[in-house]
Tab-separated table of C-alpha atoms and ligand atoms in Angstrom:
chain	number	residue	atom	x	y	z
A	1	UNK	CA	-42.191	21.028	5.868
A	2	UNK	CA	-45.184	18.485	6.601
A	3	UNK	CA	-47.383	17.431	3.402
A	4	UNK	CA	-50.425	16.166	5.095
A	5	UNK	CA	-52.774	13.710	2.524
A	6	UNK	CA	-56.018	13.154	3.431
A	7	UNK	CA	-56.911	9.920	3.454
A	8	UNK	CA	-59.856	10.058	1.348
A	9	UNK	CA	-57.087	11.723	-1.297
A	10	UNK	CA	-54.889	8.680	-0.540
A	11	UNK	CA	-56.892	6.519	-1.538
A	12	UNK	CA	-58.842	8.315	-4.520
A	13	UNK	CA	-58.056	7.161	-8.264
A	14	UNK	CA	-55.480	9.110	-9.627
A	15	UNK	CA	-54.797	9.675	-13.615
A	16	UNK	CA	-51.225	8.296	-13.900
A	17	UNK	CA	-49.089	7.824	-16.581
A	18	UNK	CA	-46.195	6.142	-16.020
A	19	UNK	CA	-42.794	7.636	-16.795
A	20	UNK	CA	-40.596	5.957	-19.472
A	21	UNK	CA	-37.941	8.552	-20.271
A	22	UNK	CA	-35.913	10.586	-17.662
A	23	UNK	CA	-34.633	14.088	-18.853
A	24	UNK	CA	-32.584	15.746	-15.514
A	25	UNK	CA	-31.305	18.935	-17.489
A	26	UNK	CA	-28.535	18.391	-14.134
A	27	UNK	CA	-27.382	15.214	-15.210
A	28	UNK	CA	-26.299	14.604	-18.686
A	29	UNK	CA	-22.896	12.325	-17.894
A	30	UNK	CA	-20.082	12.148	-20.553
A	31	UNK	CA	-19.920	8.709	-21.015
A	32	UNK	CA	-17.433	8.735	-24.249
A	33	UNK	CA	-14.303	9.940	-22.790
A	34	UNK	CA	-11.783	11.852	-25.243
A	35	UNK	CA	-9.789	10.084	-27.419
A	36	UNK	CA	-6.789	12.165	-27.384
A	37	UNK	CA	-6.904	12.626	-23.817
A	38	UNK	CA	-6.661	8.546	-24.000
A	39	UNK	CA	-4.142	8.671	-26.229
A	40	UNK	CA	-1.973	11.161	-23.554
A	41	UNK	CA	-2.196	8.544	-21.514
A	42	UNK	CA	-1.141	5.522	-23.320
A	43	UNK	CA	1.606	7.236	-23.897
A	44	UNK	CA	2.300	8.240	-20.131
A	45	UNK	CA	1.733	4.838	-19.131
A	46	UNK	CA	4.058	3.707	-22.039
A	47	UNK	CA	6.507	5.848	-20.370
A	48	UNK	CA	6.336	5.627	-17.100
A	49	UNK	CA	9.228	3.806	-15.038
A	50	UNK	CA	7.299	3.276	-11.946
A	51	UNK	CA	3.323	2.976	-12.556
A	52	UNK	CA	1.031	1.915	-10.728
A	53	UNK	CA	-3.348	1.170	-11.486
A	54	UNK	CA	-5.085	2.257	-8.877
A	55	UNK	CA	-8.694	0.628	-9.524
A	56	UNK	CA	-11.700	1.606	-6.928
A	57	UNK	CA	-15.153	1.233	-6.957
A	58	UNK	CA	-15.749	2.556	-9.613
A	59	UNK	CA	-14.914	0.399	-11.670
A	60	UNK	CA	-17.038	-2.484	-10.230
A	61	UNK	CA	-20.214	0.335	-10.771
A	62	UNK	CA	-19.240	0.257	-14.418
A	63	UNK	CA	-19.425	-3.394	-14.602
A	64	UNK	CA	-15.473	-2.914	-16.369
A	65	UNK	CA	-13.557	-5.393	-14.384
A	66	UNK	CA	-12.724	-7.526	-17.776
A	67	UNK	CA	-12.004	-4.577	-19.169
A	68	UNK	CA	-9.734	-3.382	-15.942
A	69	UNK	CA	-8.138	-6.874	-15.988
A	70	UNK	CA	-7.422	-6.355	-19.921
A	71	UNK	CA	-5.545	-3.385	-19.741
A	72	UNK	CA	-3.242	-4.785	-16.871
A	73	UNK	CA	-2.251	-8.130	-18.166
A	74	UNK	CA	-1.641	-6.029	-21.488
A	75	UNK	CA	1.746	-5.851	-19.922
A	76	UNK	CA	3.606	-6.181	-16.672
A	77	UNK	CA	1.302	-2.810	-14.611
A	78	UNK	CA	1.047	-2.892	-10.718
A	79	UNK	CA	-2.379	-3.170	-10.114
A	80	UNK	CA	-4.297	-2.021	-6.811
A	81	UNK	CA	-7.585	-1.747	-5.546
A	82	UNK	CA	-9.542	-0.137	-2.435
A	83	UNK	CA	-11.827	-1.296	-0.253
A	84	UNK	CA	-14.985	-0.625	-2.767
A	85	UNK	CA	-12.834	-1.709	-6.151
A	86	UNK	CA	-11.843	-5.481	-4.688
A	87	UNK	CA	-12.795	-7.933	-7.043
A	88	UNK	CA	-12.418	-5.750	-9.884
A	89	UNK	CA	-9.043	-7.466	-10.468
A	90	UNK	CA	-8.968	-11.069	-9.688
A	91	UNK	CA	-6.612	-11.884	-6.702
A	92	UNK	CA	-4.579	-13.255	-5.812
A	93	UNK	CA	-2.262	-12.661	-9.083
A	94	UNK	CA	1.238	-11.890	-9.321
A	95	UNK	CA	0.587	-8.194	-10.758
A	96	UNK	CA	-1.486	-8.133	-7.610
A	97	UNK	CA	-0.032	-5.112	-5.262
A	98	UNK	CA	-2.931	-5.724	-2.646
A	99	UNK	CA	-5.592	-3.847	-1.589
A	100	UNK	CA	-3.938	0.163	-0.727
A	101	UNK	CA	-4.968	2.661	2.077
A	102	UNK	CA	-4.799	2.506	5.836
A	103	UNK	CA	-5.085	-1.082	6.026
A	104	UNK	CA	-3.916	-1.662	2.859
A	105	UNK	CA	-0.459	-3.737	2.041
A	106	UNK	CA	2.933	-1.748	2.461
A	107	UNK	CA	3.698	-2.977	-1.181
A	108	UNK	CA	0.686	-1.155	-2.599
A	109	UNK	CA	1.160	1.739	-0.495
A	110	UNK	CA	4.987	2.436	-0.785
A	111	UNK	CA	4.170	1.601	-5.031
A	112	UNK	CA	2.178	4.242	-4.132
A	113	UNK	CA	4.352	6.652	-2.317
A	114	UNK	CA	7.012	5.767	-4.828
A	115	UNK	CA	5.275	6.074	-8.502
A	116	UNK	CA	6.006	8.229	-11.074
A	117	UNK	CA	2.443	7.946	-12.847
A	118	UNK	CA	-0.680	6.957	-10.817
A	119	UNK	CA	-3.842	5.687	-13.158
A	120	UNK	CA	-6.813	5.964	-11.310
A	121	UNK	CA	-9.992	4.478	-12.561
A	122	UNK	CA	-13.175	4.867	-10.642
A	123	UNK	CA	-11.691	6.356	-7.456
A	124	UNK	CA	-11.667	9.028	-5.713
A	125	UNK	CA	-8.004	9.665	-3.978
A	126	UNK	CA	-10.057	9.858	-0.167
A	127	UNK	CA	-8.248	10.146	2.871
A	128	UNK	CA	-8.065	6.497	3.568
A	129	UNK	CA	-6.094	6.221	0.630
A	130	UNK	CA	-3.760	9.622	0.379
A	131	UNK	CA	-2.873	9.800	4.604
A	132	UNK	CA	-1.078	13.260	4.725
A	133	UNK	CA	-2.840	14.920	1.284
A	134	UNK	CA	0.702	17.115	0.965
A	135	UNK	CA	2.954	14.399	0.968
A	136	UNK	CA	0.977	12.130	-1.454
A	137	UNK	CA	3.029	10.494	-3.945
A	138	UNK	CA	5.381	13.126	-4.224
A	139	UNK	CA	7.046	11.906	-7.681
A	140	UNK	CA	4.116	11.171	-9.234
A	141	UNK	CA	1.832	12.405	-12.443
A	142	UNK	CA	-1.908	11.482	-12.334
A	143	UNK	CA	-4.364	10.201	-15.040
A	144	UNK	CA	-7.536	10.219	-13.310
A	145	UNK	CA	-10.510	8.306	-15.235
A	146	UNK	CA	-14.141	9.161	-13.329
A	147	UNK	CA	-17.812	9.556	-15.139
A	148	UNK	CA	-18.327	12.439	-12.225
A	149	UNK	CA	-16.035	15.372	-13.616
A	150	UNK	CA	-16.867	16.716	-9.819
A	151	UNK	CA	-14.360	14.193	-8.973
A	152	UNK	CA	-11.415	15.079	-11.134
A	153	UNK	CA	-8.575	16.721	-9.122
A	154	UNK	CA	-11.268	17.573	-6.529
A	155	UNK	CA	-8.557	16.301	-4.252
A	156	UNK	CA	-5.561	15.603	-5.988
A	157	UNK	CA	-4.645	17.538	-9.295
A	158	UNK	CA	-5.236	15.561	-12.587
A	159	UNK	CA	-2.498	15.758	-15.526
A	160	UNK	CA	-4.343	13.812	-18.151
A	161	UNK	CA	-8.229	13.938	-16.683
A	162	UNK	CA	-10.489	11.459	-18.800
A	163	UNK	CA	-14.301	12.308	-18.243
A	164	UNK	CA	-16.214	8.929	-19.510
A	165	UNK	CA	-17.117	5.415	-18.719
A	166	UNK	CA	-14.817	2.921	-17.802
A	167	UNK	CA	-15.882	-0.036	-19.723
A	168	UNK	CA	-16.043	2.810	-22.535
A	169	UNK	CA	-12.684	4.256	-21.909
A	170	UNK	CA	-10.414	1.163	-21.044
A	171	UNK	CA	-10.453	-1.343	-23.999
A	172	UNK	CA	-9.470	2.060	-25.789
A	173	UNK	CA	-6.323	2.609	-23.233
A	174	UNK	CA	-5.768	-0.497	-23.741
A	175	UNK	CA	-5.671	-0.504	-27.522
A	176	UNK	CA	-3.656	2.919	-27.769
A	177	UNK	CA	-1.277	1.347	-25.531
A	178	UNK	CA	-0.533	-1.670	-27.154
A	179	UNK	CA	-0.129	-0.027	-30.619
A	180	UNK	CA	3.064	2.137	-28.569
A	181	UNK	CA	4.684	-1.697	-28.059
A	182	UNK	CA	5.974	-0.356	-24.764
A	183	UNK	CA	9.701	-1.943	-23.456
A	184	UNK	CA	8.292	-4.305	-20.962
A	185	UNK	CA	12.591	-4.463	-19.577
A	186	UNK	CA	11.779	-0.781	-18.370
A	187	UNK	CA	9.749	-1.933	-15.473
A	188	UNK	CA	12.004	-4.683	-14.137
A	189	UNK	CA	13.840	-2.464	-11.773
A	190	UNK	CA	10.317	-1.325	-10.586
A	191	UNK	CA	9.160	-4.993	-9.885
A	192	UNK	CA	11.997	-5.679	-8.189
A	193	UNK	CA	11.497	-2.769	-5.884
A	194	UNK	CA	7.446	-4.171	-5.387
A	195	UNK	CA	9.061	-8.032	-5.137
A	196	UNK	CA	11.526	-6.969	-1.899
A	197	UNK	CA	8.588	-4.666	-0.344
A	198	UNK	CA	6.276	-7.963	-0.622
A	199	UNK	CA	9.050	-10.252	0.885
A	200	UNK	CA	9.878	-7.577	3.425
A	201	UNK	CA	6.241	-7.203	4.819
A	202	UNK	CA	4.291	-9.723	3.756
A	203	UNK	CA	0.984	-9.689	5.134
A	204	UNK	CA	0.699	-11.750	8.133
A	205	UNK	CA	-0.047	-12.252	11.679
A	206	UNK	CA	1.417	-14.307	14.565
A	207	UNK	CA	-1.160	-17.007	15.168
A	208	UNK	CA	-2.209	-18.336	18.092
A	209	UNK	CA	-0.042	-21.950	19.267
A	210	UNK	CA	-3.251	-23.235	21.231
A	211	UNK	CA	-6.771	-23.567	20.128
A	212	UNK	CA	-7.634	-19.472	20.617
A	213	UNK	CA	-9.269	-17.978	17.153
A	214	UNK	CA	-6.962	-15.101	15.709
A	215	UNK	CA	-9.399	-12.427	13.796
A	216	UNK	CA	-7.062	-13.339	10.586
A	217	UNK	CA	-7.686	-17.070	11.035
A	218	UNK	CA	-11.397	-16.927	11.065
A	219	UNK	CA	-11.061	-14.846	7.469
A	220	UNK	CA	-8.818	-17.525	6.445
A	221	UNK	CA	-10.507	-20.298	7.797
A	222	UNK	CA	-13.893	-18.673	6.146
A	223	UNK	CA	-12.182	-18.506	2.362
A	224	UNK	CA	-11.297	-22.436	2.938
A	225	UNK	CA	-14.306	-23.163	3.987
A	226	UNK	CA	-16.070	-21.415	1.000
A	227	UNK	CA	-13.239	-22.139	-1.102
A	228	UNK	CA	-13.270	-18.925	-1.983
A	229	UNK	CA	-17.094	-19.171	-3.524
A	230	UNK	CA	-19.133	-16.643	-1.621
A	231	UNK	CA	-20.734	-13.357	-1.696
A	232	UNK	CA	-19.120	-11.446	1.047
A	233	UNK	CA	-20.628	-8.848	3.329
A	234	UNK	CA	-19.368	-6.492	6.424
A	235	UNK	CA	-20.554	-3.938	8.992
A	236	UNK	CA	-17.341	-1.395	9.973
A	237	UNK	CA	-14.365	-1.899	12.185
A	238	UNK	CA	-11.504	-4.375	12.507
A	239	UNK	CA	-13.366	-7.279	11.108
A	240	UNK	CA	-14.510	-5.306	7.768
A	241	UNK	CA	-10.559	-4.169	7.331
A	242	UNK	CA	-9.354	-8.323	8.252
A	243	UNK	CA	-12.195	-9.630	5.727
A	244	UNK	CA	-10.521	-7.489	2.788
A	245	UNK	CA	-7.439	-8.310	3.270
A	246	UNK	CA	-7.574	-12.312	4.157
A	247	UNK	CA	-10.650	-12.981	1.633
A	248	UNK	CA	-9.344	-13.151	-1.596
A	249	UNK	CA	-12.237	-11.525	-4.043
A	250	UNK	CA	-11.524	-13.385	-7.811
A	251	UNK	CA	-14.844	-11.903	-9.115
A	252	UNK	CA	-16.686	-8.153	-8.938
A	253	UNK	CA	-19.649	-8.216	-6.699
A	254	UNK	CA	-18.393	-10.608	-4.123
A	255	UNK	CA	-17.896	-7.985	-1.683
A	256	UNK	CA	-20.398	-5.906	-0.348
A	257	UNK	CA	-19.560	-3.176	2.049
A	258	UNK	CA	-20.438	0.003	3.104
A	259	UNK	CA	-16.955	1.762	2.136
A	260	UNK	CA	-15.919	5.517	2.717
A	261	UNK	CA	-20.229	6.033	4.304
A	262	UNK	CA	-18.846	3.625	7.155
A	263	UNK	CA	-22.546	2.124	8.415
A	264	UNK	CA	-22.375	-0.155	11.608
A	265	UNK	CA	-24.858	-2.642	10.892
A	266	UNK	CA	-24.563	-2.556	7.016
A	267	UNK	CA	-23.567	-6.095	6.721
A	268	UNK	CA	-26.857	-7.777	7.521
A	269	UNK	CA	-29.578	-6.255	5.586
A	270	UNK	CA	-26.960	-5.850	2.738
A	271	UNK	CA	-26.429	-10.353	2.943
A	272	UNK	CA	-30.319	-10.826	2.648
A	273	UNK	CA	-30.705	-8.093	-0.257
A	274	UNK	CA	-28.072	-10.381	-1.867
A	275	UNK	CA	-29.613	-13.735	-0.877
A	276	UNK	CA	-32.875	-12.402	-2.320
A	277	UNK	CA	-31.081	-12.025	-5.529
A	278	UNK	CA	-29.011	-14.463	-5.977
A	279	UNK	CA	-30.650	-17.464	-4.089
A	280	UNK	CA	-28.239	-20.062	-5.214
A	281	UNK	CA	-25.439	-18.320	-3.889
A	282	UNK	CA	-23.783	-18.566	-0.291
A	283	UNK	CA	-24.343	-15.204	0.945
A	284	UNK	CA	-22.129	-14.819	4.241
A	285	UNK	CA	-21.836	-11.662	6.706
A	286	UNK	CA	-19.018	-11.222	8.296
A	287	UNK	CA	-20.052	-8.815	11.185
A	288	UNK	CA	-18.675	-7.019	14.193
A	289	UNK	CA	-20.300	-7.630	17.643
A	290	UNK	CA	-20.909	-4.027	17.864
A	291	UNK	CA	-22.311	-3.918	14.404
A	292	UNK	CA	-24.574	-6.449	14.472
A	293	UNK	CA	-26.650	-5.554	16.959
A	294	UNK	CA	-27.749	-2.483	14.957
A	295	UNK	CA	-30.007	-4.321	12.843
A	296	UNK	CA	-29.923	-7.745	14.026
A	297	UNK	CA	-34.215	-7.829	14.174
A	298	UNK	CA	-33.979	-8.703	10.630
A	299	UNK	CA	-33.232	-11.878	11.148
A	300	UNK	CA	-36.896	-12.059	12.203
A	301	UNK	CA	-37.646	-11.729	8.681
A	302	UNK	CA	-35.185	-13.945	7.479
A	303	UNK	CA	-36.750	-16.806	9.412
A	304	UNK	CA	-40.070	-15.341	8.317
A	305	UNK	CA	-39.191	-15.221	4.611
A	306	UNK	CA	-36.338	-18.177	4.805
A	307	UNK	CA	-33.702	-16.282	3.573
A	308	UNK	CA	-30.620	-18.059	4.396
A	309	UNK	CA	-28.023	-15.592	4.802
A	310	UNK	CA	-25.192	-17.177	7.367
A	311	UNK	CA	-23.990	-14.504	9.815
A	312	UNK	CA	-20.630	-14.835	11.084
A	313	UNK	CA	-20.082	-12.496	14.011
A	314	UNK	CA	-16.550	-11.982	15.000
A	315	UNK	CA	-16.885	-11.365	18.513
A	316	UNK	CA	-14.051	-9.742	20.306
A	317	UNK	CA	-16.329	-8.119	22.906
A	318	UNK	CA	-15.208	-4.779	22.096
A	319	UNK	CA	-15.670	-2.140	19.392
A	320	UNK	CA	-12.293	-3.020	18.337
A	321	UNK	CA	-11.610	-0.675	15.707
A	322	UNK	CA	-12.378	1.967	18.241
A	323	UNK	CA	-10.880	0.438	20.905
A	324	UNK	CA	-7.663	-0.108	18.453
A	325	UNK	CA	-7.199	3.740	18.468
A	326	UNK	CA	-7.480	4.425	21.908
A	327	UNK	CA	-4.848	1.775	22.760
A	328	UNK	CA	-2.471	3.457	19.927
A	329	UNK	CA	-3.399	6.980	20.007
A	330	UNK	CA	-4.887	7.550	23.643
A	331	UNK	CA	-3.047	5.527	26.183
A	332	UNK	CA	-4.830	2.571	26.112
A	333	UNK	CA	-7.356	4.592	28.017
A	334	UNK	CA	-10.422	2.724	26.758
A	335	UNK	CA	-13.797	4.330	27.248
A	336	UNK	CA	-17.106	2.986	25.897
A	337	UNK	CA	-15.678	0.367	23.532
A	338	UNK	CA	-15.981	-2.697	26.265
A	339	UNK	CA	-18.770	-4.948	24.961
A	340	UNK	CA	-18.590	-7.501	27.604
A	341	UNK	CA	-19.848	-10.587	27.006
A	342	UNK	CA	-23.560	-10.122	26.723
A	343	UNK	CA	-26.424	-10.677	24.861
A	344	UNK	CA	-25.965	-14.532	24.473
A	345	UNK	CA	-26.132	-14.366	20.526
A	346	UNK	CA	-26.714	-18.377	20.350
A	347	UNK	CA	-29.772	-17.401	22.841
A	348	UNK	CA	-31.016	-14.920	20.607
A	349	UNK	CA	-30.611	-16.600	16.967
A	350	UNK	CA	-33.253	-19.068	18.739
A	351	UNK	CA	-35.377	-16.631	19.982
A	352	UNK	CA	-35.323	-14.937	15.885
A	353	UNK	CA	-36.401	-18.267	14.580
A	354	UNK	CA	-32.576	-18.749	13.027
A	355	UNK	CA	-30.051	-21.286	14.156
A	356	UNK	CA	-27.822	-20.100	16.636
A	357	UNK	CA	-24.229	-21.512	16.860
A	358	UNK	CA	-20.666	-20.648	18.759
A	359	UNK	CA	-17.460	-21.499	17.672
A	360	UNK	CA	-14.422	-21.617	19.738
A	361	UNK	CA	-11.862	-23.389	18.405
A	362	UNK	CA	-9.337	-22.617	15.756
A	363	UNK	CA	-8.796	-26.804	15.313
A	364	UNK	CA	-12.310	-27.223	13.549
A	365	UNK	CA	-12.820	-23.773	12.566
A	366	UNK	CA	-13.158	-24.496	8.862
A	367	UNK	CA	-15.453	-28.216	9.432
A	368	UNK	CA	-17.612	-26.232	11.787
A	369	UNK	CA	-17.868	-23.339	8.997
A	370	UNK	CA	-18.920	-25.630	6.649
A	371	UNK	CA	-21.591	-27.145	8.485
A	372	UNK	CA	-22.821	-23.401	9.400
A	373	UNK	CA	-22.968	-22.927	6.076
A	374	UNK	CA	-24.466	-26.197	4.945
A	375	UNK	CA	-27.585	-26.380	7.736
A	376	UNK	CA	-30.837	-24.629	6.189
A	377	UNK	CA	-32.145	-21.659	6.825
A	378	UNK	CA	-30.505	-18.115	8.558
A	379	UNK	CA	-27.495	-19.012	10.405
A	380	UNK	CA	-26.111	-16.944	13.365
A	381	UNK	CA	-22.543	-17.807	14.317
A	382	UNK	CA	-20.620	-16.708	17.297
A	383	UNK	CA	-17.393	-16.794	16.692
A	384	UNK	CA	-15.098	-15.817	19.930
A	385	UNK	CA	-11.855	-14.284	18.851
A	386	UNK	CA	-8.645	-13.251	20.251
A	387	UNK	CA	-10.056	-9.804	22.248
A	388	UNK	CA	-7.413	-7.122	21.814
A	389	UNK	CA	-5.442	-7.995	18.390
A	390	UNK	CA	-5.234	-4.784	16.064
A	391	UNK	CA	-5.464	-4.560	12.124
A	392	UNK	CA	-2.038	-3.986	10.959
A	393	UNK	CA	-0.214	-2.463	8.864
A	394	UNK	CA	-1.680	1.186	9.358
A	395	UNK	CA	-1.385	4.172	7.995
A	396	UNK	CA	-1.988	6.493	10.791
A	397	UNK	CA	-4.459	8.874	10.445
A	398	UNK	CA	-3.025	12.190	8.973
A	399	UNK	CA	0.384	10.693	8.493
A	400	UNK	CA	1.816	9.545	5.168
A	401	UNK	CA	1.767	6.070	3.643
A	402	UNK	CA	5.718	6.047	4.033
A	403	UNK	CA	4.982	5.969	8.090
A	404	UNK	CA	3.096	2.771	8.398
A	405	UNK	CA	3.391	0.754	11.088
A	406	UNK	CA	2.816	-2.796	12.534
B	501	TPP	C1	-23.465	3.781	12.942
B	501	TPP	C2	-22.010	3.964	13.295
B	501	TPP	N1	-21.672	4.411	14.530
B	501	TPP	C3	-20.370	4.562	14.859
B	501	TPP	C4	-19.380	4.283	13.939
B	501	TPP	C5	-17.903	4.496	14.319
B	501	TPP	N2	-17.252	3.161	14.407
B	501	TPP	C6	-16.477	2.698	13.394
B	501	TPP	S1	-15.908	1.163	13.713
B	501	TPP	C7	-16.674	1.110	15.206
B	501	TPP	C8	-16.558	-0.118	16.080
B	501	TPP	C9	-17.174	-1.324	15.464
B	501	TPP	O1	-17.178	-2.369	16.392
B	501	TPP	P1	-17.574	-3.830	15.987
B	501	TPP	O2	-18.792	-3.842	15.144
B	501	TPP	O3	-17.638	-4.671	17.221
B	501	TPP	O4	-16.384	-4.292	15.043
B	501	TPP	P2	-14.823	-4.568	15.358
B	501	TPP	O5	-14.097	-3.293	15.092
B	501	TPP	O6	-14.713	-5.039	16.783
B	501	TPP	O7	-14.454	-5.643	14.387
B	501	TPP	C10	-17.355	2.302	15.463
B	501	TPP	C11	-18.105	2.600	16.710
B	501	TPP	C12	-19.795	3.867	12.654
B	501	TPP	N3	-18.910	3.595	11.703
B	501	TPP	N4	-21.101	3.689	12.359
């Protein structure tokens, strides 16, 4: 359908009242949540031998990451969050599982695999997290807290479904649960299960003995350099998966990605929204060569407007996450994934009005960060990684979380 306005219409004086009060008969959300379906579960999680939170982003949405935090410090709980819920639970901690899913830790995934009541909050059980849907925590029972009732066992069955708000529906978990006075001695076995699965596979990488940039590194180097102070964003692939698991997020809203939508050249437009708002913060992208180049003409208007967003592009010359899965599941027989080494990114910050740099050595990584960060203005970085290194551990796609590998 076309709705063609003539321009003498478009530009006529219209009566126009503005509108104050929104009525969608469609959308009236329970925001309450049931108190005896909270009290179920304060007693389930009272119960339970091997429980684990699963927080997602949901929870950040809700602006209940105090409240989140509350309910898990209440006592000894596993705690675990996805891609869109880190920073809802300030890590690192020591009730910390890591961040679950494909990429996720084995910890949080085998906790996971292994639980015998799963508390979701703000998440949605998608098939990043779950792998194989039929062989999803086999043992376990599920309370499942979600404002969307649409999401409630839409892919895994809810035993105690809670229909409300999370900042709402948490500090009244949390109450319920500490008026049972729940044994803390009956989760010792179960931390000593998480303990050996953290020792066994920590998360790690084998870094490079000369001056070559691992992937990993450059997170790591990019948390030192920011001492962990900076609002973090990412396009999709390999460097969006190595940016939540090396960056450490202590605060909600530090992280801004695109999630389960998956948008190549998210990262970008999504650091200078966030500069715009909160001009006194450092607002860094960590992008994908591939990724950035989808909207990369912004930084036209970053020069124009002086928003100074600092773009770090982790350039592996490939689209690596693609690339990653036709080395593992396709014979290494790479097609369309080799970026070469063009356009000259240095080249073209200059030509956008921003400041253009390359970095190339793992020795002054973090100095040559922190002058990035520190000179005025947008900031493109190239930073040349290690080309074919793949974002371990994985769950493989369709598999369960108990066959992760690397
Ligand atoms: C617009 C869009 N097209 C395609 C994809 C599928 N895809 C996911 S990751 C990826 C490769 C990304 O490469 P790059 O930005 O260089 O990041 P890397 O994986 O190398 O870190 C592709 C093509 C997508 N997510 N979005």
């Amino acid at each position: 359908m076309v709705v063609d306005i003539p321009q003498d219409l478009s530009r006529a004086d219209i009566p126009y009242e503005p509108v104050t009060d929104v009525h969608l008969p469609g959308y009236q959300p329970t925001t309450d949540g049931n108190q005896k379906q909270i009290r179920l579960a304060a007693k389930a999680l009272a119960n339970a031998r091997r429980p684990v939170i699963y927080a997602g982003g949901g929870v950040i949405n809700a602006n209940a990451a105090a409240e989140l935090t509350e309910l898990v410090v209440s006592d000894r709980l596993p705690v675990t969050c996805t891609v869109m819920g880190l920073g809802a639970f300030p890590a690192p901690h020591e009730q910390w599982l890591g961040m679950l899913g494909m990429h996720g830790t084995r910890a949080a995934n085998y906790a996971m695999d292994e639980a015998d009541l799963i508390c979701a909050i703000g998440a949605r059980f998608d098939d990043r997290i779950t792998g194989k849907l039929s062989e999803f925590a086999p043992r376990a029972k599920f309370i499942h807290i979600d404002i969307d009732p649409a999401e409630i066992s839409k892919n895994v069955p809810a035993h105690i479904p809670i229909v409300g708000d999370a900042k709402n529906i948490l500090p009244r978990l949390t109450a319920e649960y500490r008026a049972l006075s729940p044994d803390a001695k009956r989760l010792e076995e179960w931390w000593s299960r998480i303990r050996a699965w953290h020792e066994r596979h920590p998360l790690g990488y084998d870094d490079s003995k000369d001056h070559e940039i691992k992937p990993q590194y450059m997170i790591e180097a990019l948390y030192e350099a920011t001492d962990g102070q900076a609002i973090v964003t990412s396009d999709v692939g390999q460097h969006q998966m190595w940016a939540a698991q090396y960056f450490h997020f202590r605060e909600p809203r530090r992280w801004i990605n695109s999630g389960g939508l998956g948008t190549m050249g998210f990262g970008l437009p999504a650091a200078m929204g966030a500069k715009v708002g909160r001009p006194d913060e450092t607002v860094v992208c960590v992008a994908g060569d591939g990724s950035v180049q989808m909207n990369m003409q912004e930084l036209a208007t970053c020069a124009q407007e002086r928003i100074a967003i600092k773009v770090f592009i982790m350039n592996n010359g490939y689209l690596g996450m693609v690339r990653q899965w036709q080395e593992l599941f396709w014979d290494k027989r790479y097609s369309h994934v080799d970026m070469g080494q063009w356009p000259d990114y240095v080249k073209l910050a200059e030509a956008y009005g921003a400041t253009g740099m390359r970095f190339e050595d793992k020795r002054t990584l973090v100095k040559d960060m922190q002058e990035a960060i520190a000179t005025d203005g947008p900031v493109l970085v190239d930073v040349r990684v290690t080309r074919e290194e793949n974002t371990y551990p994985m769950i493989p796609a369709g598999q369960p979380a108990r066959n992760m590998v690397g």
